[in-house]
Tab-separated table of C-alpha atoms and ligand atoms in Angstrom:
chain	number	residue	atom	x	y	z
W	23	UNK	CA	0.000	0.000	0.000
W	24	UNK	CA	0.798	3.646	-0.324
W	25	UNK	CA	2.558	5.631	-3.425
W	26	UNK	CA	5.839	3.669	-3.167
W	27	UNK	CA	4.455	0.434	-3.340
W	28	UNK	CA	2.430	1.608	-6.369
W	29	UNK	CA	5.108	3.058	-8.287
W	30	UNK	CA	7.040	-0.180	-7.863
W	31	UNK	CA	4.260	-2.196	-9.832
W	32	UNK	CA	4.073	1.026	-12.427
W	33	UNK	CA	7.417	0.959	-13.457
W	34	UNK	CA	7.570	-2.621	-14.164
W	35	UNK	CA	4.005	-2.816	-15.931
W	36	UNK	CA	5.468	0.172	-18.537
W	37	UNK	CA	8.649	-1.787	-19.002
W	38	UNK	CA	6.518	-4.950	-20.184
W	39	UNK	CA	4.804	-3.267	-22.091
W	40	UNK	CA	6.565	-0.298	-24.453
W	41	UNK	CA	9.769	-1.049	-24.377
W	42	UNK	CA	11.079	-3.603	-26.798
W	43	UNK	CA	15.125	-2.516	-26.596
W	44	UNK	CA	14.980	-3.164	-22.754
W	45	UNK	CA	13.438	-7.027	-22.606
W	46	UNK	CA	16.846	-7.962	-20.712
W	47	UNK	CA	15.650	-4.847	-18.763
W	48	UNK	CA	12.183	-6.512	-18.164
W	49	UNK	CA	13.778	-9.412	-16.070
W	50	UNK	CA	14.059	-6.657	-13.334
W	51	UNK	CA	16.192	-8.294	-11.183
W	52	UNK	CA	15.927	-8.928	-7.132
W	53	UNK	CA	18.854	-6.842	-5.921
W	54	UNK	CA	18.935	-7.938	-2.130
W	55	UNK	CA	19.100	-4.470	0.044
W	56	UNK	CA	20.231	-3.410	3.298
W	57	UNK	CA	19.200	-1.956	6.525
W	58	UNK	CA	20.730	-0.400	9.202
W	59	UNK	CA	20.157	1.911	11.665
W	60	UNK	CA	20.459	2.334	15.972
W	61	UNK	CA	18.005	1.726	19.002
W	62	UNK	CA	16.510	3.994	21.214
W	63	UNK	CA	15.883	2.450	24.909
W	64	UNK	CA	12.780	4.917	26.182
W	65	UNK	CA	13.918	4.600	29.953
W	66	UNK	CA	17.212	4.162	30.111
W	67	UNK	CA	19.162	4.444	27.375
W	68	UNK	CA	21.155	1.332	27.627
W	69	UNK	CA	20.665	-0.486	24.036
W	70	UNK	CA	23.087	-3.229	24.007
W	71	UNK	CA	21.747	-6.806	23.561
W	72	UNK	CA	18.649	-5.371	21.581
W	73	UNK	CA	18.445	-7.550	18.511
W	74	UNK	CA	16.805	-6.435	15.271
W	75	UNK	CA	15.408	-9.060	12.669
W	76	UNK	CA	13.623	-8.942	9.974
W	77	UNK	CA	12.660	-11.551	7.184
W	78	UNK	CA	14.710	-14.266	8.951
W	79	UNK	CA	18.102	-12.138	9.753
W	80	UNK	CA	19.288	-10.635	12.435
W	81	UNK	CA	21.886	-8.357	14.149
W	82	UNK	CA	22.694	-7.947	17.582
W	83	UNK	CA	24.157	-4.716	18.661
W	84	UNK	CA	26.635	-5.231	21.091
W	85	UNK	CA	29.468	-3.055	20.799
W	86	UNK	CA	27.849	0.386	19.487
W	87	UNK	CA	24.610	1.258	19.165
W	88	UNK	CA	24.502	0.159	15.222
W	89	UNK	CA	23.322	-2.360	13.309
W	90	UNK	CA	23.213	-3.536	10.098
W	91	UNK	CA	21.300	-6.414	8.167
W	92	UNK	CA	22.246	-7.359	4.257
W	93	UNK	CA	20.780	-9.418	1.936
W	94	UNK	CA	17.281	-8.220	2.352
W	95	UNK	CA	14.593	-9.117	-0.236
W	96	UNK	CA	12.997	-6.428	-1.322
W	97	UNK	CA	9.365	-5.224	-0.929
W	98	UNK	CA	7.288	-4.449	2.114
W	99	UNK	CA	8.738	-5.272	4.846
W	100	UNK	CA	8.314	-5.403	8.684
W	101	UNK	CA	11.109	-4.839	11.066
W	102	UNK	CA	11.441	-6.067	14.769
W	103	UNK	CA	13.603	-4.872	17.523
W	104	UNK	CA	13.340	-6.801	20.863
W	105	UNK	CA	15.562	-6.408	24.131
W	106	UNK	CA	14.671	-8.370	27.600
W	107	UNK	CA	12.216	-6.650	29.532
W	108	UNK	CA	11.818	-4.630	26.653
W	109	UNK	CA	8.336	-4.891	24.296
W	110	UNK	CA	9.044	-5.633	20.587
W	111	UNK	CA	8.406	-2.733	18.338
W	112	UNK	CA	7.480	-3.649	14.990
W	113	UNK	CA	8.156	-0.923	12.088
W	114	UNK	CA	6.641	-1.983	8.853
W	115	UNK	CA	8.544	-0.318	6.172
W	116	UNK	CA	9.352	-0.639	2.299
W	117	UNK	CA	12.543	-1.359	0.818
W	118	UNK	CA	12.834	-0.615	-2.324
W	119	UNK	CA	14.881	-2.967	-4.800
W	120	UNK	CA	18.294	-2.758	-4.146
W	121	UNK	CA	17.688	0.178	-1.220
W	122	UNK	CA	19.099	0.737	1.733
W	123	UNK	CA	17.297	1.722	4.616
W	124	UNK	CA	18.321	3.690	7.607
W	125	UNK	CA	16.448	3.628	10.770
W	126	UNK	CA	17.833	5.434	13.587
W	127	UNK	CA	16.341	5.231	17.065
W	128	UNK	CA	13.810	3.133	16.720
W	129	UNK	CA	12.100	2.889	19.738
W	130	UNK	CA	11.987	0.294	22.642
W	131	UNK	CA	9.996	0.803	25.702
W	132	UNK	CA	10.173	-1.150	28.823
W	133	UNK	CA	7.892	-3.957	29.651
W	134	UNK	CA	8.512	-7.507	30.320
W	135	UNK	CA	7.464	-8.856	26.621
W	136	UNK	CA	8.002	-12.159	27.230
W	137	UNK	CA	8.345	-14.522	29.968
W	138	UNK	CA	8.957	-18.403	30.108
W	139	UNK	CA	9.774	-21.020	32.515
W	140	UNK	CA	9.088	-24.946	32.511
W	141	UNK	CA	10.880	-24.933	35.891
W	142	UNK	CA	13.587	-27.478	34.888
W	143	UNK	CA	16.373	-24.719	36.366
W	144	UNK	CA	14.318	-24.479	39.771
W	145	UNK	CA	10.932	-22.725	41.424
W	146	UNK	CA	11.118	-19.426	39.423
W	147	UNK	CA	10.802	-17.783	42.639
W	148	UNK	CA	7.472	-19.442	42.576
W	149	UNK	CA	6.235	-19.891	46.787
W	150	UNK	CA	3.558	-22.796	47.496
W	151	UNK	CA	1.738	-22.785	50.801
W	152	UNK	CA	0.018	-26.321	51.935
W	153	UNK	CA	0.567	-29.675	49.635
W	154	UNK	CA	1.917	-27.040	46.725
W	155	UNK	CA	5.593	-28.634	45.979
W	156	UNK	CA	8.155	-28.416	43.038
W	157	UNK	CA	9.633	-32.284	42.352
W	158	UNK	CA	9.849	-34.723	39.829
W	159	UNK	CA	6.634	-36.146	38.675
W	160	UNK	CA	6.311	-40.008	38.566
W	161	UNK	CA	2.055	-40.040	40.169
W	162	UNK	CA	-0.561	-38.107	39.051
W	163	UNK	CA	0.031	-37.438	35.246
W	164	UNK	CA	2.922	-39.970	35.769
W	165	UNK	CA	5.229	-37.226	34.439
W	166	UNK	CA	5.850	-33.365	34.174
W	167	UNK	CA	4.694	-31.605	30.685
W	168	UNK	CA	8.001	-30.995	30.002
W	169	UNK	CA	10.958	-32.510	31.021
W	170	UNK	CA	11.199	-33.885	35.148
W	171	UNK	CA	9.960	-31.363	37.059
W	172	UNK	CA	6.073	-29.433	37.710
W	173	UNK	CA	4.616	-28.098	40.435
W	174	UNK	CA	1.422	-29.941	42.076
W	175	UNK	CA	-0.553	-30.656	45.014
W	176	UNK	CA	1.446	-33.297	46.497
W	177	UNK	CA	3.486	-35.071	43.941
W	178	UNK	CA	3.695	-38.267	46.369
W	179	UNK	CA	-0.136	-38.527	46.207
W	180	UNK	CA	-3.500	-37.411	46.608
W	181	UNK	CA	-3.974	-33.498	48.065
W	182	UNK	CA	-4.561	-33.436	51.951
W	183	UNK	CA	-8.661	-32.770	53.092
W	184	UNK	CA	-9.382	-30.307	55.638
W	185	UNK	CA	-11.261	-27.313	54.628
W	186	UNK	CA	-8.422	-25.637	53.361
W	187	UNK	CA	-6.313	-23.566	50.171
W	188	UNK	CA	-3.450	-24.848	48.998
W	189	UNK	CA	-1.830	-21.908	47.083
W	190	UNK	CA	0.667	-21.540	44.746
W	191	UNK	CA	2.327	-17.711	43.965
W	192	UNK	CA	4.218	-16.249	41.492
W	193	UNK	CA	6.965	-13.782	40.984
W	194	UNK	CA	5.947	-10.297	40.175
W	195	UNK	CA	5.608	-9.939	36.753
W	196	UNK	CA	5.023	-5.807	34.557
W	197	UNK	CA	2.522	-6.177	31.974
W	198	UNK	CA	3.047	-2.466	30.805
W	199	UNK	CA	3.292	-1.610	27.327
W	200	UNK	CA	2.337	-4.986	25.949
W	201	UNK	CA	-0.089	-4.486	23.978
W	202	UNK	CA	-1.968	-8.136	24.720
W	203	UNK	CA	-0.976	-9.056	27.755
W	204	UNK	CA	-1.833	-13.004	28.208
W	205	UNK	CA	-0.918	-15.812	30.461
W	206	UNK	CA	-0.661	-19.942	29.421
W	207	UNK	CA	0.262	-22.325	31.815
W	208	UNK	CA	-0.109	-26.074	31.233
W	209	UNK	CA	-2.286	-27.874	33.542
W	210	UNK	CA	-3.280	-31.615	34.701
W	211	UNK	CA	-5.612	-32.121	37.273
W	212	UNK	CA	-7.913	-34.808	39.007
W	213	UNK	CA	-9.734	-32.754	41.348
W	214	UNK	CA	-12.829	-34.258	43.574
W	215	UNK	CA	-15.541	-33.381	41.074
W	216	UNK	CA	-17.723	-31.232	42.366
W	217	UNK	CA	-16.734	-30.532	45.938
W	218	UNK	CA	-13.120	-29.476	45.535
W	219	UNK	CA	-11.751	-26.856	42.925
W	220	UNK	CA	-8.960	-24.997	41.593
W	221	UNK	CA	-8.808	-21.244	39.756
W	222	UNK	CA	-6.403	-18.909	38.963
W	223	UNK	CA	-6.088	-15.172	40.569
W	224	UNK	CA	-4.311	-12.044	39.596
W	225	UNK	CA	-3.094	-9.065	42.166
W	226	UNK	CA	-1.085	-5.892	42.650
W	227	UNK	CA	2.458	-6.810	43.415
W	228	UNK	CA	1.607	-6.321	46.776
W	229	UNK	CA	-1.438	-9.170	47.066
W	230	UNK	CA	-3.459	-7.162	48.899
W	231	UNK	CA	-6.185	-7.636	46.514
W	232	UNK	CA	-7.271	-10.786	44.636
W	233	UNK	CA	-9.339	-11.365	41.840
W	234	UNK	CA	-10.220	-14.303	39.559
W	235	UNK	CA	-8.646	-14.501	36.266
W	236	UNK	CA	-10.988	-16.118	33.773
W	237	UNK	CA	-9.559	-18.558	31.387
W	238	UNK	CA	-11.168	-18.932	27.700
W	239	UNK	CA	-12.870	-21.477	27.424
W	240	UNK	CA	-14.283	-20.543	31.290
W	241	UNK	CA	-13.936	-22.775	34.155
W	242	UNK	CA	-16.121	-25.866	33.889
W	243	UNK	CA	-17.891	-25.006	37.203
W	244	UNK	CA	-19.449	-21.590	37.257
W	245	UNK	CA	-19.961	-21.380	41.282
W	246	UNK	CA	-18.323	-23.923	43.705
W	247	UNK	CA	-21.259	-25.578	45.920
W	248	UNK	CA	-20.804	-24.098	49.531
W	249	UNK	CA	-22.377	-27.422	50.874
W	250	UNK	CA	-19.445	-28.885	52.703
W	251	UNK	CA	-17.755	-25.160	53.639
W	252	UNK	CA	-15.124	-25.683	50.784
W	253	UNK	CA	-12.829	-22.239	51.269
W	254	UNK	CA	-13.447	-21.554	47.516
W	255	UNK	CA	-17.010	-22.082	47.825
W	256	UNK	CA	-18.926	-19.386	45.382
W	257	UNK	CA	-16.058	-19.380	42.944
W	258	UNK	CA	-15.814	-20.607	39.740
W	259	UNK	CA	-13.381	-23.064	39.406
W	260	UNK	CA	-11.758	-26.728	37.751
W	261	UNK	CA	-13.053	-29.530	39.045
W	262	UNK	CA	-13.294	-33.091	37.946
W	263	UNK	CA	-10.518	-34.320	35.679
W	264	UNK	CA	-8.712	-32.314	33.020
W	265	UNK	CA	-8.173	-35.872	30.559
W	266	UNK	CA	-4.887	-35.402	30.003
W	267	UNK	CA	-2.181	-31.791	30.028
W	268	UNK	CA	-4.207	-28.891	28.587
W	269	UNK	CA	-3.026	-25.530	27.561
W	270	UNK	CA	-4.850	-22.539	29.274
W	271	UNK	CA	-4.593	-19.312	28.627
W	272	UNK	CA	-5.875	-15.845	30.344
W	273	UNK	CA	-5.822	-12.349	28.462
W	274	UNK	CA	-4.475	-10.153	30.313
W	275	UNK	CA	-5.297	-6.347	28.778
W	276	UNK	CA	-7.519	-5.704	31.529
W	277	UNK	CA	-4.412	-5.697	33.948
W	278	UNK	CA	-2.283	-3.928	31.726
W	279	UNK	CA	-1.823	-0.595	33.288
W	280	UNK	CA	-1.361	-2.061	36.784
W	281	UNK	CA	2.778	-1.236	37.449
W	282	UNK	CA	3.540	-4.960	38.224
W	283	UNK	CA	0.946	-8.000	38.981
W	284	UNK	CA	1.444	-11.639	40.048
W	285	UNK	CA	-0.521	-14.807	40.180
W	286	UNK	CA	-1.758	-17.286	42.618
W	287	UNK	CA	-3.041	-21.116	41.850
W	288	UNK	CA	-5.782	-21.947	44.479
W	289	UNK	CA	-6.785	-25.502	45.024
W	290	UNK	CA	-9.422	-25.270	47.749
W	291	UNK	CA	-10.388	-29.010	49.585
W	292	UNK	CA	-13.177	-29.188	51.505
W	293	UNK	CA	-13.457	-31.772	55.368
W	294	UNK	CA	-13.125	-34.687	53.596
W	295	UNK	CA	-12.210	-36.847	50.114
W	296	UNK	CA	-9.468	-35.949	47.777
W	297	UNK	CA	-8.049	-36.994	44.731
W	298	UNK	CA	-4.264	-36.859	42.396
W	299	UNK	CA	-4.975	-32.739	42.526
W	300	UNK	CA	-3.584	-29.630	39.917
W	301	UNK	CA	-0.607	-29.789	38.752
W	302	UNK	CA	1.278	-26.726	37.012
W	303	UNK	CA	4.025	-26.838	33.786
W	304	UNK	CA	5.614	-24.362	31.621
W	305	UNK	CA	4.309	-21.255	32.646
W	306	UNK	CA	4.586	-18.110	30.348
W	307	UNK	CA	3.569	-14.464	30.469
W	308	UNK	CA	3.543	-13.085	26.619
W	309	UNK	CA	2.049	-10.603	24.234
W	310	UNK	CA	-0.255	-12.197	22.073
W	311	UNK	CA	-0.465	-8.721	19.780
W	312	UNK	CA	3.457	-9.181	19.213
W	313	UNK	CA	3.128	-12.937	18.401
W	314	UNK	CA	0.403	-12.950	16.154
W	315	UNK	CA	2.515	-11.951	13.546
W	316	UNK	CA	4.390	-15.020	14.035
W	317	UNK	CA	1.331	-17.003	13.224
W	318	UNK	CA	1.251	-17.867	16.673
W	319	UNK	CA	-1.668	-19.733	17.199
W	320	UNK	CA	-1.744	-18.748	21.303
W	321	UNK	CA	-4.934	-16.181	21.293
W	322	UNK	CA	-6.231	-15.758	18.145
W	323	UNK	CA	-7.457	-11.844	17.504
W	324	UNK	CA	-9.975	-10.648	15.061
W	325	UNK	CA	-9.151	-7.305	15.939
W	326	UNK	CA	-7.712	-5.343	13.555
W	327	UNK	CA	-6.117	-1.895	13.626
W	328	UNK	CA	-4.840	-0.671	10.099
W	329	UNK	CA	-3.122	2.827	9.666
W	330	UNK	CA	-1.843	4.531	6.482
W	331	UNK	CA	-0.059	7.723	6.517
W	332	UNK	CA	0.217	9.850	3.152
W	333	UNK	CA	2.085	11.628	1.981
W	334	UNK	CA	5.061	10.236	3.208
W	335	UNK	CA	7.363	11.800	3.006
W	336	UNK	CA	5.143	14.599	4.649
W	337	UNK	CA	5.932	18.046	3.749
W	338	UNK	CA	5.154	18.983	6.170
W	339	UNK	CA	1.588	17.651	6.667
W	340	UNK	CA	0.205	14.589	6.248
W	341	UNK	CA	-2.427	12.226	7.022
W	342	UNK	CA	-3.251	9.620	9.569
W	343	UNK	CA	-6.023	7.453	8.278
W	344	UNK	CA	-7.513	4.953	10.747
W	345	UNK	CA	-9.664	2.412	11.080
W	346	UNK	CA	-10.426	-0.261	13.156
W	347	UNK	CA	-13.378	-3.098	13.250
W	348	UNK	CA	-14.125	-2.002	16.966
W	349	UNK	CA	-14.927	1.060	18.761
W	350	UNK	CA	-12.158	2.281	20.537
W	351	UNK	CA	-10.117	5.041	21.744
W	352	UNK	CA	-6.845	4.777	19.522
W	353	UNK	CA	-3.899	7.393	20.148
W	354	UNK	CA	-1.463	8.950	18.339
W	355	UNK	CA	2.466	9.814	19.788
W	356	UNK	CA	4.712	11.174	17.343
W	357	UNK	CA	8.095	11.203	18.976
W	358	UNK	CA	11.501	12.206	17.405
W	359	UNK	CA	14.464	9.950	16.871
W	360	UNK	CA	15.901	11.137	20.422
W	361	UNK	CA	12.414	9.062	21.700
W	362	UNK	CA	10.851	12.355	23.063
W	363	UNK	CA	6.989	12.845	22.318
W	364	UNK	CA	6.860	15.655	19.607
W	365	UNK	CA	2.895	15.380	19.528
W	366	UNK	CA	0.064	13.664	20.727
W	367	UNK	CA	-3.331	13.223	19.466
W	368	UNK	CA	-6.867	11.144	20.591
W	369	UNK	CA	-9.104	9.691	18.176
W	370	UNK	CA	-12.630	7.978	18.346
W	371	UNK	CA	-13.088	5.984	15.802
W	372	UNK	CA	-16.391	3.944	14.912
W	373	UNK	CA	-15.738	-0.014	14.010
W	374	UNK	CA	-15.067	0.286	10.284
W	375	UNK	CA	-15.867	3.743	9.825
W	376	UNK	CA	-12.291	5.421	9.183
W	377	UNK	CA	-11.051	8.267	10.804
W	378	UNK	CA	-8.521	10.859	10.008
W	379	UNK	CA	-5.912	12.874	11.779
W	380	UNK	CA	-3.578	15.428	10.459
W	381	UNK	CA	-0.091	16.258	11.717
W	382	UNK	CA	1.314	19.507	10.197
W	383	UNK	CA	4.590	19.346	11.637
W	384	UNK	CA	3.918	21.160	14.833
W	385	UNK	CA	4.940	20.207	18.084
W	386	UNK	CA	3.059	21.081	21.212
W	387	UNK	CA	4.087	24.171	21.696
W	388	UNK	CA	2.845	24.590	18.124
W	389	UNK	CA	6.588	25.208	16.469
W	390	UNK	CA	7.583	23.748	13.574
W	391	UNK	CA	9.840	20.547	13.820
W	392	UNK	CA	12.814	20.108	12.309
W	393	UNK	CA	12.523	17.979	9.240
W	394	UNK	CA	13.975	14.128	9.506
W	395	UNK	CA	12.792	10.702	10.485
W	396	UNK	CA	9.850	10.578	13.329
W	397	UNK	CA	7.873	8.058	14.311
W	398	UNK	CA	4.320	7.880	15.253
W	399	UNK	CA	3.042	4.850	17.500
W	400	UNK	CA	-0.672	4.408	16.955
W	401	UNK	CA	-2.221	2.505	20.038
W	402	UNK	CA	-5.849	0.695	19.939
W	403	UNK	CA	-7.469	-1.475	23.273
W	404	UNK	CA	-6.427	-4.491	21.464
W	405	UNK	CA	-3.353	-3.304	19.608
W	406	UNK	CA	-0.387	-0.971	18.558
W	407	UNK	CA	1.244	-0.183	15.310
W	408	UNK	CA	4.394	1.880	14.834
W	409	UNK	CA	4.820	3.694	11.737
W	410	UNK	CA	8.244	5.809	9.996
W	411	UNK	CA	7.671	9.344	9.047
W	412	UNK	CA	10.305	11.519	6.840
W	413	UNK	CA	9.429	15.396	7.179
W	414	UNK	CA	11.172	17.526	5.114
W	415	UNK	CA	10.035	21.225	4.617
H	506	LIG	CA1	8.788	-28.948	33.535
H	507	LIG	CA1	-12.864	-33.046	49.020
């Protein structure tokens, strides 16, 4: 899409067409291009280990804050920069045939992206109160998900009865800046249907206040039967038996602007009967927007959030045109290449109705910028898209 793209396709079609004397011209060639450019870290400025890839490639900047990627095939293209505790940015981009590209300071902001134990290295800083114990599997399941080691309620045998909750917490994890937060966790569990259950909860890092995190699908049982003073009672839960490991997962995006949250796994028994109990495996805190363009199959979205900007090059104004297939608030930060916010703007769109948004080149204190590369980061509920600006005036 846009001019460039276009004019691409034009200047091939006229070559097929009029121009006998250049047929050896007509088999334009794929000239592999390059890109390079530098990273800017939004907090604190510390860019080494950030890795860029695109299309397969990758560079690591390690010893300056440069890299460079060759042998690019041509064409639209999106570009990723990632760094630990860092969200992935995504800039899609076009190179032309045989172009190089420079990006400089494209942006990283802080936020634990990604993160992924299956507790083979130890308890992940993971604290279990009651039967809750990290070990080698050999009963229930008759093995851990992956590799030795899970947690579970009692891995020598059934969970213990006695009106109690068996809980398991996790480390303090910062969902900000992803733009889907989610949680998946494996799970196997053999829980005395109907009278005992299990759910997950989220909390400020302080766990001073729970709530239930609903999983999709929901929990089988909607409300926990109060009828032998199970602790849990009133909750929805698991109960019964899972048939085998499952995969659940939780989205997260409610949670997202809390500074830091962490997790508890409740198994609450009631006076008396138990069974093999809940057992935990390869848990992992992710952003499903930033995946999905893997093709990761994790949380599939329907949402969509697409953004053009033209002209672009802007001189110095151009359009934002937006639209999304919900209704949303989506804003607009145009920042320079030293990461500073140059301009911000709030939009309302209607699902599939698009809206538009003009930046003249203005900064808040309505003076002209300087022209050069900006970038404007376009956030929805559900998503965020980055795009490259050149201003020249
Ligand atoms: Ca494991
Ligand atoms: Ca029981």
């Amino acid at each position: 899409m846009g001019s460039r793209f276009q004019n691409y396709f034009d200047r091939e079609f006229q070559i097929d067409l009029f121009d006998d004397k250049t047929m050896g011209f007509k088999l334009i060639k794929i000239i592999f291009g390059s890109i390079s450019g530098s990273i800017h870290i939004m907090d604190s400025g510390n860019w080494s280990s950030s890795i860029v890839f695109c299309r397969m490639k990758s560079d690591t900047i390690s010893g300056g804050n440069f890299f460079q990627i060759d042998s690019i095939i041509p064409g639209n293209i999106k570009i990723f920069a990632s760094k630990f505790d860092y969200k992935t940015t995504c800039i899609d981009t076009f190179l032309e045939n045989g172009g190089s590209l420079n990006l400089s300071g494209i942006p990283l902001w802080p936020g634990q992206n990604d993160y992924y134990t299956n507790f083979e290295s130890g308890d992940s800083e993971f604290t279990g109160s009651g039967d809750w114990q990290l070990a080698e599997i050999y009963s229930g399941p008759g093995g851990a998900y992956s590799g030795n080691l899970a947690w579970s309620t009692n891995p020598e045998g059934n969970y213990t009865s006695g009106l109690n909750t068996h809980s398991l917490e996790t480390n303090v994890f910062s969902l900000h800046n992803m733009a889907v937060p989610a949680l998946e966790i494996y799970h196997w569990y053999d829980i005395e249907n109907g009278y005992d259950g299990a759910n997950v909860k989220i909390s400020d890092e302080y766990g001073q206040v729970w709530q239930i995190l609903h999983p999709s699908p929901d929990y089988p049982v909607e409300n926990l039967t109060d009828e032998f003073n199970n602790p849990l009672a009133g909750e929805p839960v698991y109960s019964g038996n899972s048939g085998g490991w499952k995969k659940i997962a939780f989205n997260l995006s409610g949670f997202k602007n809390w500074p830091f949250v962490k997790f508890r796994f409740d198994l609450g028994v009631d006076e008396q009967k138990s069974a093999a109990g809940w057992y935990l495996d390869d848990f992992k805190i992710f952003d499903a927007n930033a995946t999905e363009v893997f093709d990761n199959p994790y949380l599939p979205i329907d949402k969509t959030l697409e953004v053009t900007v033209f002209p672009n090059p802007a001189n110095p104004t151009t359009t934002f045109s937006i639209i999304t297939n919900y209704t949303t608030e989506v804003t607009i930060i145009i920042f320079n290449i030293n990461g500073q916010v140059v301009k911000k703007a709030r939009l309302s769109p209607e699902a599939n109705q698009p809206v538009k948004w003009q930046w003249q080149g203005y900064n808040r204190l309505n003076n002209l910028v300087a022209s050069g590369i900006y970038f404007a980061r376009i956030e929805s509920l559900h998503q965020s898209v980055v795009r490259k600006i050149i201003l020249i005036h």
